[in-house]
Short mmCIF file of C-alpha atoms (C1' of nucleotides) in Angstrom, two decimals:
data_model
loop_
_atom_site.label_atom_id
_atom_site.label_comp_id
_atom_site.label_asym_id
_atom_site.label_seq_id
_atom_site.Cartn_x
_atom_site.Cartn_y
_atom_site.Cartn_z
CA UNK X 7 3.83 27.56 29.02
CA UNK X 8 5.47 28.23 25.71
CA UNK X 9 8.85 28.79 27.36
CA UNK X 10 8.99 25.30 28.82
CA UNK X 11 10.39 24.14 25.55
CA UNK X 12 13.44 25.55 23.78
CA UNK X 13 12.96 27.95 20.92
CA UNK X 14 12.44 26.52 17.48
CA UNK X 15 15.62 25.94 15.61
CA UNK X 16 15.25 23.78 12.57
CA UNK X 17 16.14 20.29 13.53
CA UNK X 18 14.08 18.81 10.74
CA UNK X 19 14.10 18.99 7.02
CA UNK X 20 12.20 17.89 3.95
CA UNK X 21 13.70 15.91 1.10
CA UNK X 22 11.80 15.44 -2.14
CA UNK X 23 11.92 12.82 -4.83
CA UNK X 24 10.54 14.37 -7.99
CA UNK X 25 9.73 11.67 -10.50
CA UNK X 26 9.46 12.41 -14.18
CA UNK X 27 9.00 10.34 -17.30
CA UNK X 28 10.95 11.36 -20.36
CA UNK X 29 12.22 9.60 -23.44
CA UNK X 30 10.73 6.38 -22.15
CA UNK X 31 12.74 6.56 -18.97
CA UNK X 32 11.90 7.15 -15.33
CA UNK X 33 13.94 10.07 -14.02
CA UNK X 34 14.32 12.03 -10.83
CA UNK X 35 15.50 15.56 -10.27
CA UNK X 36 18.87 15.82 -8.56
CA UNK X 37 20.76 18.92 -7.55
CA UNK X 38 24.47 19.48 -7.37
CA UNK X 39 25.06 20.99 -3.96
CA UNK X 40 26.82 24.34 -3.66
CA UNK X 41 27.11 24.37 0.13
CA UNK X 42 28.68 22.38 2.89
CA UNK X 43 28.21 19.71 3.97
CA UNK X 44 28.54 17.52 0.89
CA UNK X 45 29.47 20.50 -1.31
CA UNK X 46 29.70 19.39 -4.96
CA UNK X 47 27.80 16.17 -4.26
CA UNK X 48 24.57 15.14 -5.89
CA UNK X 49 21.57 15.18 -3.64
CA UNK X 50 17.81 15.10 -3.53
CA UNK X 51 16.33 18.58 -3.37
CA UNK X 52 15.55 19.41 0.21
CA UNK X 53 15.63 22.09 2.83
CA UNK X 54 14.99 22.91 6.44
CA UNK X 55 11.41 23.37 7.56
CA UNK X 56 10.60 26.92 8.61
CA UNK X 57 8.97 27.72 11.90
CA UNK X 58 5.68 28.89 10.46
CA UNK X 59 4.98 26.24 7.86
CA UNK X 60 3.60 22.75 8.09
CA UNK X 61 5.48 19.83 6.60
CA UNK X 62 3.20 19.76 3.58
CA UNK X 63 3.60 23.49 3.06
CA UNK X 64 7.34 23.17 3.34
CA UNK X 65 7.39 20.42 0.74
CA UNK X 66 5.33 22.55 -1.63
CA UNK X 67 7.59 25.54 -1.09
CA UNK X 68 10.71 23.54 -1.86
CA UNK X 69 9.13 22.15 -4.99
CA UNK X 70 8.09 25.64 -6.06
CA UNK X 71 11.55 27.10 -5.47
CA UNK X 72 13.05 24.36 -7.54
CA UNK X 73 10.63 24.01 -10.43
CA UNK X 74 8.35 27.01 -10.31
CA UNK X 75 5.43 24.59 -10.06
CA UNK X 76 2.43 24.90 -7.79
CA UNK X 77 -0.49 22.59 -7.20
CA UNK X 78 1.50 19.44 -7.60
CA UNK X 79 0.33 16.64 -5.40
CA UNK X 80 3.15 15.56 -3.12
CA UNK X 81 2.92 12.71 -0.75
CA UNK X 82 4.87 12.13 2.41
CA UNK X 83 6.18 8.58 2.52
CA UNK X 84 8.72 8.12 5.31
CA UNK X 85 10.78 9.94 7.90
CA UNK X 86 14.46 9.27 8.25
CA UNK X 87 15.99 9.84 11.65
CA UNK X 88 19.11 7.82 12.19
CA UNK X 89 21.53 9.44 14.61
CA UNK X 90 24.41 9.92 12.21
CA UNK X 91 22.52 10.81 9.07
CA UNK X 92 23.52 14.48 9.07
CA UNK X 93 27.14 15.42 9.85
CA UNK X 94 26.22 18.76 11.39
CA UNK X 95 23.84 17.59 14.05
CA UNK X 96 20.66 15.76 14.75
CA UNK X 97 18.40 16.46 11.83
CA UNK X 98 15.58 14.21 10.86
CA UNK X 99 14.19 14.38 7.39
CA UNK X 100 10.63 13.91 6.25
CA UNK X 101 10.63 12.52 2.73
CA UNK X 102 8.05 13.34 0.05
CA UNK X 103 7.61 12.30 -3.53
CA UNK X 104 5.80 13.90 -6.42
CA UNK X 105 5.06 12.83 -9.96
CA UNK X 106 5.58 15.57 -12.54
CA UNK X 107 4.56 16.02 -16.15
CA UNK X 108 7.73 16.51 -18.16
CA UNK X 109 6.37 15.79 -21.60
CA UNK X 110 4.98 18.65 -23.65
CA UNK X 111 5.52 21.85 -21.71
CA UNK X 112 8.68 20.88 -19.97
CA UNK X 113 9.14 21.70 -16.29
CA UNK X 114 11.53 24.59 -15.70
CA UNK X 115 14.43 24.20 -13.39
CA UNK X 116 15.10 27.44 -11.52
CA UNK X 117 17.97 26.69 -9.23
CA UNK X 118 18.03 27.80 -5.61
CA UNK X 119 21.14 29.32 -4.15
CA UNK X 120 22.15 26.15 -2.41
CA UNK X 121 22.43 24.24 -5.67
CA UNK X 122 24.78 24.77 -8.59
CA UNK X 123 22.53 23.00 -11.00
CA UNK X 124 19.62 20.60 -11.21
CA UNK X 125 19.28 17.73 -13.66
CA UNK X 126 16.83 15.00 -14.51
CA UNK X 127 18.66 11.75 -14.13
CA UNK X 128 17.59 8.25 -15.11
CA UNK X 129 16.87 6.27 -11.96
CA UNK X 130 19.06 3.46 -13.24
CA UNK X 131 22.07 5.73 -13.60
CA UNK X 132 22.14 7.63 -10.34
CA UNK X 133 25.46 8.99 -9.07
CA UNK X 134 26.61 8.63 -5.48
CA UNK X 135 24.27 10.71 -3.34
CA UNK X 136 24.86 12.92 -0.31
CA UNK X 137 23.64 12.08 3.21
CA UNK X 138 21.38 9.02 3.30
CA UNK X 139 19.70 10.07 0.09
CA UNK X 140 20.30 6.77 -1.65
CA UNK X 141 18.32 5.07 1.09
CA UNK X 142 15.57 7.67 0.80
CA UNK X 143 15.42 7.19 -2.95
CA UNK X 144 15.31 3.40 -2.67
CA UNK X 145 12.37 3.59 -0.32
CA UNK X 146 10.60 6.14 -2.45
CA UNK X 147 10.91 3.98 -5.53
CA UNK X 148 9.56 0.98 -3.65
CA UNK X 149 6.67 3.12 -2.51
CA UNK X 150 5.58 4.17 -5.98
CA UNK X 151 6.00 0.62 -7.26
CA UNK X 152 3.47 -0.49 -4.70
CA UNK X 153 1.25 2.52 -5.17
CA UNK X 154 1.05 2.37 -8.95
CA UNK X 155 -0.58 -1.02 -8.58
CA UNK X 156 -3.40 0.35 -6.51
CA UNK X 157 -3.92 3.94 -7.50
CA UNK X 158 -3.90 5.80 -10.78
CA UNK X 159 -0.75 7.80 -10.23
CA UNK X 160 0.81 6.86 -13.55
CA UNK X 161 -1.23 9.54 -15.33
CA UNK X 162 0.54 12.24 -13.36
CA UNK X 163 3.78 11.49 -15.17
CA UNK X 164 2.28 11.94 -18.62
CA UNK X 165 1.13 14.99 -20.56
CA UNK X 166 -2.56 15.66 -20.38
CA UNK X 167 -3.13 13.86 -23.65
CA UNK X 168 -1.41 10.54 -23.99
CA UNK X 169 -1.61 7.28 -25.86
CA UNK X 170 -2.19 3.87 -24.34
CA UNK X 171 1.28 2.83 -25.38
CA UNK X 172 2.80 5.73 -23.46
CA UNK X 173 0.77 4.79 -20.43
CA UNK X 174 1.89 1.20 -20.70
CA UNK X 175 5.49 2.38 -20.90
CA UNK X 176 5.10 4.22 -17.61
CA UNK X 177 3.87 1.06 -15.93
CA UNK X 178 6.61 -0.99 -17.46
CA UNK X 179 9.40 1.35 -16.47
CA UNK X 180 8.20 1.70 -12.90
CA UNK X 181 7.41 -1.97 -12.39
CA UNK X 182 10.55 -2.99 -14.22
CA UNK X 183 8.84 -5.58 -16.40
CA UNK X 184 7.13 -5.92 -19.76
CA UNK X 185 3.36 -6.14 -19.88
CA UNK X 186 1.13 -7.73 -22.48
CA UNK X 187 -0.30 -5.07 -24.78
CA UNK X 188 -3.75 -6.53 -25.21
CA UNK X 189 -4.22 -7.39 -21.58
CA UNK X 190 -2.98 -3.99 -20.49
CA UNK X 191 -5.43 -2.17 -22.74
CA UNK X 192 -8.33 -4.39 -21.83
CA UNK X 193 -7.78 -3.85 -18.14
CA UNK X 194 -6.98 -0.17 -18.28
CA UNK X 195 -10.05 0.61 -20.35
CA UNK X 196 -12.21 -1.49 -18.05
CA UNK X 197 -11.48 0.92 -15.21
CA UNK X 198 -13.38 3.55 -17.13
CA UNK X 199 -11.13 6.41 -16.17
CA UNK X 200 -9.83 7.18 -19.64
CA UNK X 201 -11.62 9.50 -22.01
CA UNK X 202 -11.10 8.81 -25.68
CA UNK X 203 -10.42 12.22 -27.21
CA UNK X 204 -11.18 11.17 -30.82
CA UNK X 205 -7.89 12.73 -31.67
CA UNK X 206 -4.62 11.36 -32.97
CA UNK X 207 -1.03 11.78 -31.98
CA UNK X 208 0.88 14.31 -34.11
CA UNK X 209 4.39 14.47 -35.47
CA UNK X 210 5.18 10.78 -35.46
CA UNK X 211 6.67 9.05 -38.47
CA UNK X 212 4.32 6.09 -38.36
CA UNK X 213 0.69 5.36 -37.70
CA UNK X 214 -0.58 7.81 -35.11
CA UNK X 215 -2.25 6.45 -31.99
CA UNK X 216 -5.45 7.64 -30.34
CA UNK X 217 -5.06 10.17 -27.56
CA UNK X 218 -6.73 9.73 -24.20
CA UNK X 219 -7.17 11.89 -21.16
CA UNK X 220 -7.46 10.82 -17.54
CA UNK X 221 -11.04 11.46 -16.51
CA UNK X 222 -11.10 12.93 -13.04
CA UNK X 223 -14.86 12.64 -12.75
CA UNK X 224 -14.58 8.90 -12.88
CA UNK X 225 -11.62 8.72 -10.57
CA UNK X 226 -13.82 8.03 -7.56
CA UNK X 227 -15.02 4.78 -9.03
CA UNK X 228 -11.50 3.50 -9.24
CA UNK X 229 -10.36 4.72 -5.87
CA UNK X 230 -10.36 1.92 -3.38
CA UNK X 231 -10.77 -0.65 -6.12
CA UNK X 232 -7.81 -2.92 -6.43
CA UNK X 233 -5.79 -2.53 -9.57
CA UNK X 234 -3.06 -4.98 -10.33
CA UNK X 235 -0.52 -5.40 -13.07
CA UNK T 26 31.36 22.20 11.27
CA UNK T 27 29.15 20.83 13.97
CA UNK T 28 28.59 24.30 15.45
CA UNK T 29 26.93 25.64 12.34
CA UNK T 30 23.69 24.17 13.57
CA UNK T 31 22.07 24.79 16.92
CA UNK T 32 22.43 22.23 19.65
CA UNK T 33 19.95 19.40 19.73
CA UNK T 34 16.89 20.14 21.80
CA UNK T 35 14.07 17.75 21.24
CA UNK T 36 11.79 19.27 18.70
CA UNK T 37 10.46 15.91 17.67
CA UNK T 38 8.61 13.15 19.36
CA UNK T 39 7.26 9.67 18.81
CA UNK T 40 3.63 8.67 19.29
CA UNK T 41 2.62 5.03 19.28
CA UNK T 42 -0.60 3.27 18.50
CA UNK T 43 -0.51 -0.09 20.24
CA UNK T 44 -3.20 -2.33 18.84
CA UNK T 45 -4.51 -5.28 20.78
CA UNK T 46 -7.31 -7.79 20.30
CA UNK T 47 -9.27 -8.81 23.34
CA UNK T 48 -12.77 -10.14 23.95
CA UNK T 49 -13.44 -10.00 20.25
CA UNK T 50 -12.67 -6.29 20.11
CA UNK T 51 -9.92 -4.20 18.60
CA UNK T 52 -8.36 -2.04 21.30
CA UNK T 53 -5.57 0.47 21.65
CA UNK T 54 -3.54 1.46 24.67
CA UNK T 55 -4.26 4.97 25.92
CA UNK T 56 -2.65 6.78 28.80
CA UNK T 57 -4.16 9.35 31.09
CA UNK T 58 -1.65 12.20 31.11
CA UNK T 59 -0.20 13.38 34.41
CA UNK T 60 1.66 16.37 33.02
CA UNK T 61 0.97 19.60 31.24
CA UNK T 62 -0.02 20.24 28.57
CA UNK T 63 -3.24 18.29 28.38
CA UNK T 64 -2.91 17.12 31.98
CA UNK T 65 -5.70 14.62 32.78
CA UNK T 66 -6.46 14.08 29.09
CA UNK T 67 -6.32 10.78 27.32
CA UNK T 68 -3.51 10.44 24.82
CA UNK T 69 -1.52 8.03 22.75
CA UNK T 70 1.66 6.95 24.49
CA UNK T 71 4.52 9.03 23.22
CA UNK T 72 7.64 10.87 24.18
CA UNK T 73 10.42 13.09 22.96
CA UNK T 74 13.21 11.50 20.98
CA UNK T 75 16.56 11.53 22.76
CA UNK T 76 19.68 12.87 21.14
CA UNK T 77 21.45 9.54 20.85
CA UNK T 78 18.69 7.29 19.59
CA UNK T 79 17.20 6.73 16.17
CA UNK T 80 13.48 7.05 15.62
CA UNK T 81 13.06 3.28 15.62
CA UNK T 82 15.06 2.95 18.82
CA UNK T 83 13.01 5.66 20.42
CA UNK T 84 9.78 3.93 19.49
CA UNK T 85 11.05 0.67 20.97
CA UNK T 86 12.13 2.41 24.15
CA UNK T 87 8.74 4.05 24.61
CA UNK T 88 7.00 0.74 24.06
CA UNK T 89 9.29 -0.94 26.54
CA UNK T 90 8.76 1.71 29.20
CA UNK T 91 5.05 1.33 28.81
CA UNK T 92 4.57 -2.39 28.49
CA UNK T 93 7.83 -4.02 29.47
CA UNK T 94 7.90 -5.62 26.05
CA UNK T 95 10.89 -5.97 23.75
CA UNK T 96 11.21 -7.34 20.27
CA UNK T 97 7.84 -6.14 19.13
CA UNK T 98 7.75 -5.12 15.52
CA UNK T 99 6.78 -1.48 15.27
CA UNK T 100 6.26 0.31 12.02
CA UNK T 101 6.49 3.98 11.30
CA UNK T 102 3.49 5.15 9.30
CA UNK T 103 3.32 8.94 9.15
CA UNK T 104 4.81 12.13 10.50
CA UNK T 105 2.59 14.88 11.79
CA UNK T 106 3.94 18.40 11.62
CA UNK T 107 1.22 21.00 11.54
CA UNK T 108 2.29 24.31 13.03
CA UNK T 109 -0.16 24.39 15.90
CA UNK T 110 -0.23 20.76 16.86
CA UNK T 111 1.69 21.21 20.12
CA UNK T 112 0.82 24.14 22.39
CA UNK T 113 4.34 24.47 23.75
CA UNK T 114 6.20 24.94 20.52
CA UNK T 115 7.05 23.47 17.20
CA UNK T 116 7.17 19.75 17.76
CA UNK T 117 6.64 17.28 14.98
CA UNK T 118 5.66 13.76 15.81
CA UNK T 119 6.63 10.58 14.07
CA UNK T 120 3.86 8.03 14.49
CA UNK T 121 4.36 4.27 14.85
CA UNK T 122 2.02 1.39 15.32
CA UNK T 123 2.52 -2.06 16.76
CA UNK T 124 0.31 -5.11 17.04
CA UNK T 125 0.51 -6.85 20.44
CA UNK T 126 -0.57 -10.24 21.75
CA UNK T 127 -2.98 -9.63 24.58
CA UNK T 128 -4.56 -13.06 24.77
CA UNK T 129 -2.96 -15.71 26.97
CA UNK T 130 -0.06 -14.12 28.79
CA UNK T 131 -1.45 -10.66 29.05
CA UNK T 132 0.74 -7.64 28.38
CA UNK T 133 1.72 -5.81 31.54
CA UNK T 134 1.12 -2.12 31.83
CA UNK T 135 3.89 -0.48 33.86
CA UNK T 136 3.10 3.21 33.85
CA UNK T 137 5.73 5.85 33.20
CA UNK T 138 5.85 8.93 35.37
CA UNK T 139 4.13 11.07 32.81
CA UNK T 140 0.98 8.96 32.89
CA UNK T 141 -1.44 8.32 35.71
CA UNK T 142 -2.69 5.14 34.20
CA UNK T 143 -2.87 3.21 30.97
CA UNK T 144 -5.90 1.33 29.66
CA UNK T 145 -6.88 -0.78 26.70
CA UNK T 146 -9.80 0.93 25.06
CA UNK T 147 -12.08 -0.31 22.30
CA UNK T 148 -11.35 1.67 19.14
CA UNK T 149 -15.05 2.34 18.73
CA UNK T 150 -15.31 3.95 22.16
CA UNK T 151 -12.39 6.32 22.25
CA UNK T 152 -12.57 9.38 24.49
CA UNK T 153 -11.50 12.82 23.32
CA UNK T 154 -7.76 12.72 22.79
CA UNK T 155 -5.01 15.25 23.50
CA UNK T 156 -3.07 17.09 20.78
CA UNK T 157 -3.85 15.83 17.27
CA UNK T 158 -3.95 12.26 18.50
CA UNK T 159 -7.39 11.56 17.07
CA UNK T 160 -6.02 12.37 13.64
CA UNK T 161 -3.00 10.18 14.27
CA UNK T 162 -5.21 7.32 15.36
CA UNK T 163 -7.52 7.68 12.37
CA UNK T 164 -4.61 7.45 9.99
CA UNK T 165 -3.08 4.53 11.85
CA UNK T 166 -6.31 2.58 11.67
CA UNK T 167 -6.59 3.24 7.95
CA UNK T 168 -3.04 2.05 7.57
CA UNK T 169 -3.60 -1.32 9.21
CA UNK T 170 -6.86 -1.78 7.31
CA UNK T 171 -4.89 -1.51 4.12
CA UNK T 172 -1.97 -3.52 5.41
CA UNK T 173 -3.96 -6.45 6.74
CA UNK T 174 -5.14 -7.07 3.21
CA UNK T 175 -1.66 -7.50 1.92
CA UNK T 176 0.47 -8.79 4.73
CA UNK T 177 -0.04 -11.32 7.49
CA UNK T 178 -0.10 -8.91 10.39
CA UNK T 179 -3.31 -10.28 11.88
CA UNK T 180 -1.41 -13.11 13.56
CA UNK T 181 0.50 -10.65 15.67
CA UNK T 182 -2.67 -9.77 17.55
CA UNK T 183 -3.42 -13.36 18.55
CA UNK T 184 -1.83 -15.72 21.04
CA UNK T 185 0.68 -18.12 19.57
CA UNK T 186 -1.95 -20.81 19.24
CA UNK T 187 -5.23 -19.72 17.78
CA UNK T 188 -8.29 -21.03 16.00
CA UNK T 189 -9.42 -20.11 12.53
CA UNK T 190 -12.50 -18.48 13.98
CA UNK T 191 -10.37 -16.22 16.14
CA UNK T 192 -8.30 -15.28 13.14
CA UNK T 193 -11.41 -14.52 11.16
CA UNK T 194 -12.65 -12.34 14.01
CA UNK T 195 -9.48 -10.26 13.81
CA UNK T 196 -10.02 -9.65 10.12
CA UNK T 197 -13.66 -8.83 10.65
CA UNK T 198 -13.05 -6.38 13.43
CA UNK T 199 -10.28 -4.55 11.59
CA UNK T 200 -12.02 -4.48 8.23
CA UNK T 201 -15.33 -3.68 9.84
CA UNK T 202 -17.30 -6.30 7.93
CA UNK T 203 -18.39 -9.91 8.17
CA UNK T 204 -16.58 -12.50 6.09
CA UNK T 205 -17.84 -15.83 4.81
CA UNK T 206 -16.55 -18.65 7.00
CA UNK T 207 -15.94 -21.21 4.28
CA UNK T 208 -14.31 -18.76 1.91
CA UNK T 209 -12.14 -17.33 4.66
CA UNK T 210 -10.83 -20.73 5.66
CA UNK T 211 -10.27 -21.87 2.12
CA UNK T 212 -8.26 -18.80 1.30
CA UNK T 213 -6.32 -18.57 4.52
CA UNK T 214 -5.28 -22.21 4.37
CA UNK T 215 -4.31 -21.84 0.71
CA UNK T 216 -1.59 -19.39 1.73
CA UNK T 217 0.14 -22.23 3.51
CA UNK T 218 1.33 -20.17 6.43
CA UNK T 219 -0.70 -21.91 9.12
CA UNK T 220 0.56 -24.99 10.88
CA UNK T 221 -2.12 -27.35 12.14
CA UNK T 222 -1.04 -28.23 15.68
CA UNK T 223 -3.23 -31.34 15.98
CA UNK T 224 -4.41 -29.88 19.18
CA UNK T 225 -7.75 -28.59 20.40
CA UNK T 226 -8.86 -25.49 22.18
CA UNK T 227 -9.32 -25.96 25.95
CA UNK T 228 -11.82 -24.64 28.43
CA UNK T 229 -14.67 -23.89 26.08
CA UNK T 230 -18.21 -25.05 26.80
CA UNK T 231 -18.84 -26.34 23.31
CA UNK T 232 -17.06 -28.22 20.61
CA UNK T 233 -13.38 -27.28 20.71
CA UNK T 234 -11.75 -25.97 17.55
CA UNK T 235 -8.41 -26.95 16.10
CA UNK T 236 -5.45 -24.79 17.06
CA UNK T 237 -3.07 -23.38 14.49
CA UNK T 238 0.21 -21.55 14.64
CA UNK T 239 1.58 -18.99 12.19
CA UNK T 240 4.45 -20.66 10.40
CA UNK T 241 7.29 -18.19 10.03
CA UNK T 242 9.27 -20.46 7.72
CA UNK T 243 6.57 -20.17 5.12
CA UNK T 244 6.10 -16.47 5.59
CA UNK T 245 8.38 -15.66 2.66
CA UNK T 246 6.08 -17.35 0.23
CA UNK T 247 3.26 -15.08 1.21
CA UNK T 248 5.27 -11.91 1.29
CA UNK T 249 4.74 -9.90 -1.82
CA UNK T 250 1.81 -12.05 -2.85
CA UNK T 251 -1.43 -10.19 -2.85
CA UNK T 252 -3.90 -11.19 -0.20
CA UNK T 253 -7.36 -9.78 -0.28
CA UNK T 254 -10.43 -10.10 1.85
"C1'" DA I 13 -31.63 -37.91 26.41
"C1'" DT I 14 -31.74 -33.58 24.81
"C1'" DA I 15 -30.61 -28.86 23.83
"C1'" DT I 16 -27.05 -25.74 22.70
"C1'" DA I 17 -23.22 -23.70 20.45
"C1'" DC I 18 -19.88 -23.62 17.55
"C1'" DA I 19 -16.68 -26.53 14.16
"C1'" DG I 20 -16.11 -27.97 9.94
"C1'" DT I 21 -17.04 -29.00 5.17
"C1'" DG I 22 -18.05 -28.63 -0.98
"C1'" DT I 23 -19.85 -27.18 -5.18
"C1'" DA I 24 -21.41 -24.55 -8.98
"C1'" DA I 25 -21.61 -20.00 -11.18
"C1'" DA I 26 -19.51 -15.87 -12.13
"C1'" DT I 27 -15.58 -13.22 -12.75
"C1'" DA I 28 -10.80 -12.21 -13.58
"C1'" DT I 29 -6.45 -13.39 -15.44
"C1'" DT I 30 -3.35 -15.15 -18.65
"C1'" DA I 31 -1.25 -16.49 -22.98
"C1'" DC I 32 -0.97 -15.74 -27.47
"C1'" DA I 33 -0.33 -13.47 -33.26
"C1'" DC I 34 -2.09 -11.32 -36.85
"C1'" DT I 35 -4.14 -7.33 -39.74
"C1'" DA I 36 -4.60 -2.22 -40.31
"C1'" DA I 37 -2.93 2.24 -41.02
"C1'" DG I 38 0.09 5.77 -41.59
"C1'" DT I 39 4.95 7.43 -43.09
"C1'" DA I 40 9.11 7.52 -45.79
"C1'" DA I 41 11.94 6.25 -49.36
"C1'" DT I 42 12.41 4.96 -54.11
"C1'" DA V 13 2.58 4.20 -57.26
"C1'" DT V 14 5.00 0.65 -55.04
"C1'" DT V 15 7.31 -0.99 -51.34
"C1'" DA V 16 9.30 -1.30 -46.86
"C1'" DC V 17 8.89 0.00 -42.28
"C1'" DT V 18 6.90 0.90 -37.88
"C1'" DT V 19 3.56 1.04 -34.58
"C1'" DA V 20 -1.75 0.71 -33.67
"C1'" DG V 21 -5.25 -2.00 -32.69
"C1'" DT V 22 -7.92 -6.16 -31.96
"C1'" DG V 23 -10.36 -11.46 -29.74
"C1'" DT V 24 -10.58 -15.89 -27.90
"C1'" DA V 25 -9.93 -19.93 -25.28
"C1'" DA V 26 -7.85 -21.96 -21.10
"C1'" DT V 27 -7.08 -21.36 -16.44
"C1'" DA V 28 -7.43 -19.47 -11.94
"C1'" DT V 29 -9.84 -16.91 -8.55
"C1'" DT V 30 -13.79 -15.31 -6.22
"C1'" DT V 31 -18.29 -15.52 -4.65
"C1'" DA V 32 -22.62 -17.25 -2.82
"C1'" DC V 33 -24.67 -20.44 -0.24
"C1'" DA V 34 -26.59 -24.47 4.18
"C1'" DC V 35 -26.14 -28.43 6.33
"C1'" DT V 36 -23.92 -32.19 9.41
"C1'" DG V 37 -20.70 -33.23 13.23
"C1'" DT V 38 -19.07 -33.02 17.86
"C1'" DA V 39 -18.21 -31.59 22.47
"C1'" DT V 40 -20.48 -29.64 26.51
"C1'" DA V 41 -24.08 -28.72 29.91
"C1'" DT V 42 -28.37 -29.82 31.97
#
DNA sequence: ATATACAGTGTAAATATTACACTAAGTAAT
DNA sequence: ATTACTTAGTGTAATATTTACACTGTATAT
């Protein structure tokens, strides 16, 4: 029965949008391609799916090869399959995103053979991208804008200990608008998912703010509840 | 350059969840397969993607072959790619859903060669499904539960002219809970997307209700606004 | 005439959201 | 020590939204 269908031969790929928050800016990881097609172009990290791995496994592998990270939650958000999207044949691409902690212990950037280099680039200053990667990015950004309103994914971009102002900055940079400080704090604390660490920020040249941690035990209470900013 | 990659050979497919609302129940269209694998099993309608069509085009084609319908809005919601999901090889499946009008002029059910028959089946009484189609269905249902809270997709399940009670029934059956009649009406009318047709229901053996139509011109106002039930 | 079945309607209480500005605390420079 | 600077941290009143709740009206069928 197995031979009724042609042998597996990689007609689908994964592309990843890795979001990071650094210096008050939302950034994504881009690679400079070292192979045809689109040699020397900027692109989202991605690769062909291997025969013996699921889509999720493939996404994790690609992330690991690129950053050395494991156990990062990645979420599939759309599959791109227009006829002309890949110049070398019919390849559809399943797109994932992940939110990474850049602050503190900075993510490493081991570079796979197919990339010359990888850089974190501000989402407002993206270069021209290979393939249909601009379209993939646009949709990914829309996705997290919607998702951040309903689920506590903002924490994933911050170091384990963070201040309320940092958290507010994440919301502001993703939503693209300023939020009221008092209202933001009131609402965020009302969700009861932040643990006050009774500890202050260090190394700042002004009044240090209180550090908080996202409290996973209380996450369930929030899940399903509507958050809105 | 084109020859660097193997020739196209259908390693991906589309599966569709077609939702319909009939006799107060939420139903989906299932086919009884007439081909191996899973011959004689119930399955979601689906097919391999052709070389010269995009995923969206493929989804529309499959819907057309099955129902004769065109111009139905279908939305991609997830791609399933576990290694063992298809017994004949590595085939990933891009899943779509659509909401169809069954009431009034009933959707026809022309049957493609690969199916013996197609039936509308209550989502609470589904038989065992082929492949990973139960998983696909579960995720599709979750998707529309979330979506119906934020976008006016409920109208798509009803005939062009409908009563507020019918509309409320759609919400109740998808969300799986009863809603308060007065609050539902107040809120739904406040969105300003319903046009009062100054016309009454016909053929009922009790007081006839007012008919409404979804007003596409006002749709934009609602879009992006948060609805919640 | 009467019974039936659903249509249609309003209000008050509780909750959530918004708008808005000053004082407190730590650091750095003199 | 004083001062200037920078960010932390806090409350209230007005408005809008959500919820809970039950009866009357009207067309049909007998």
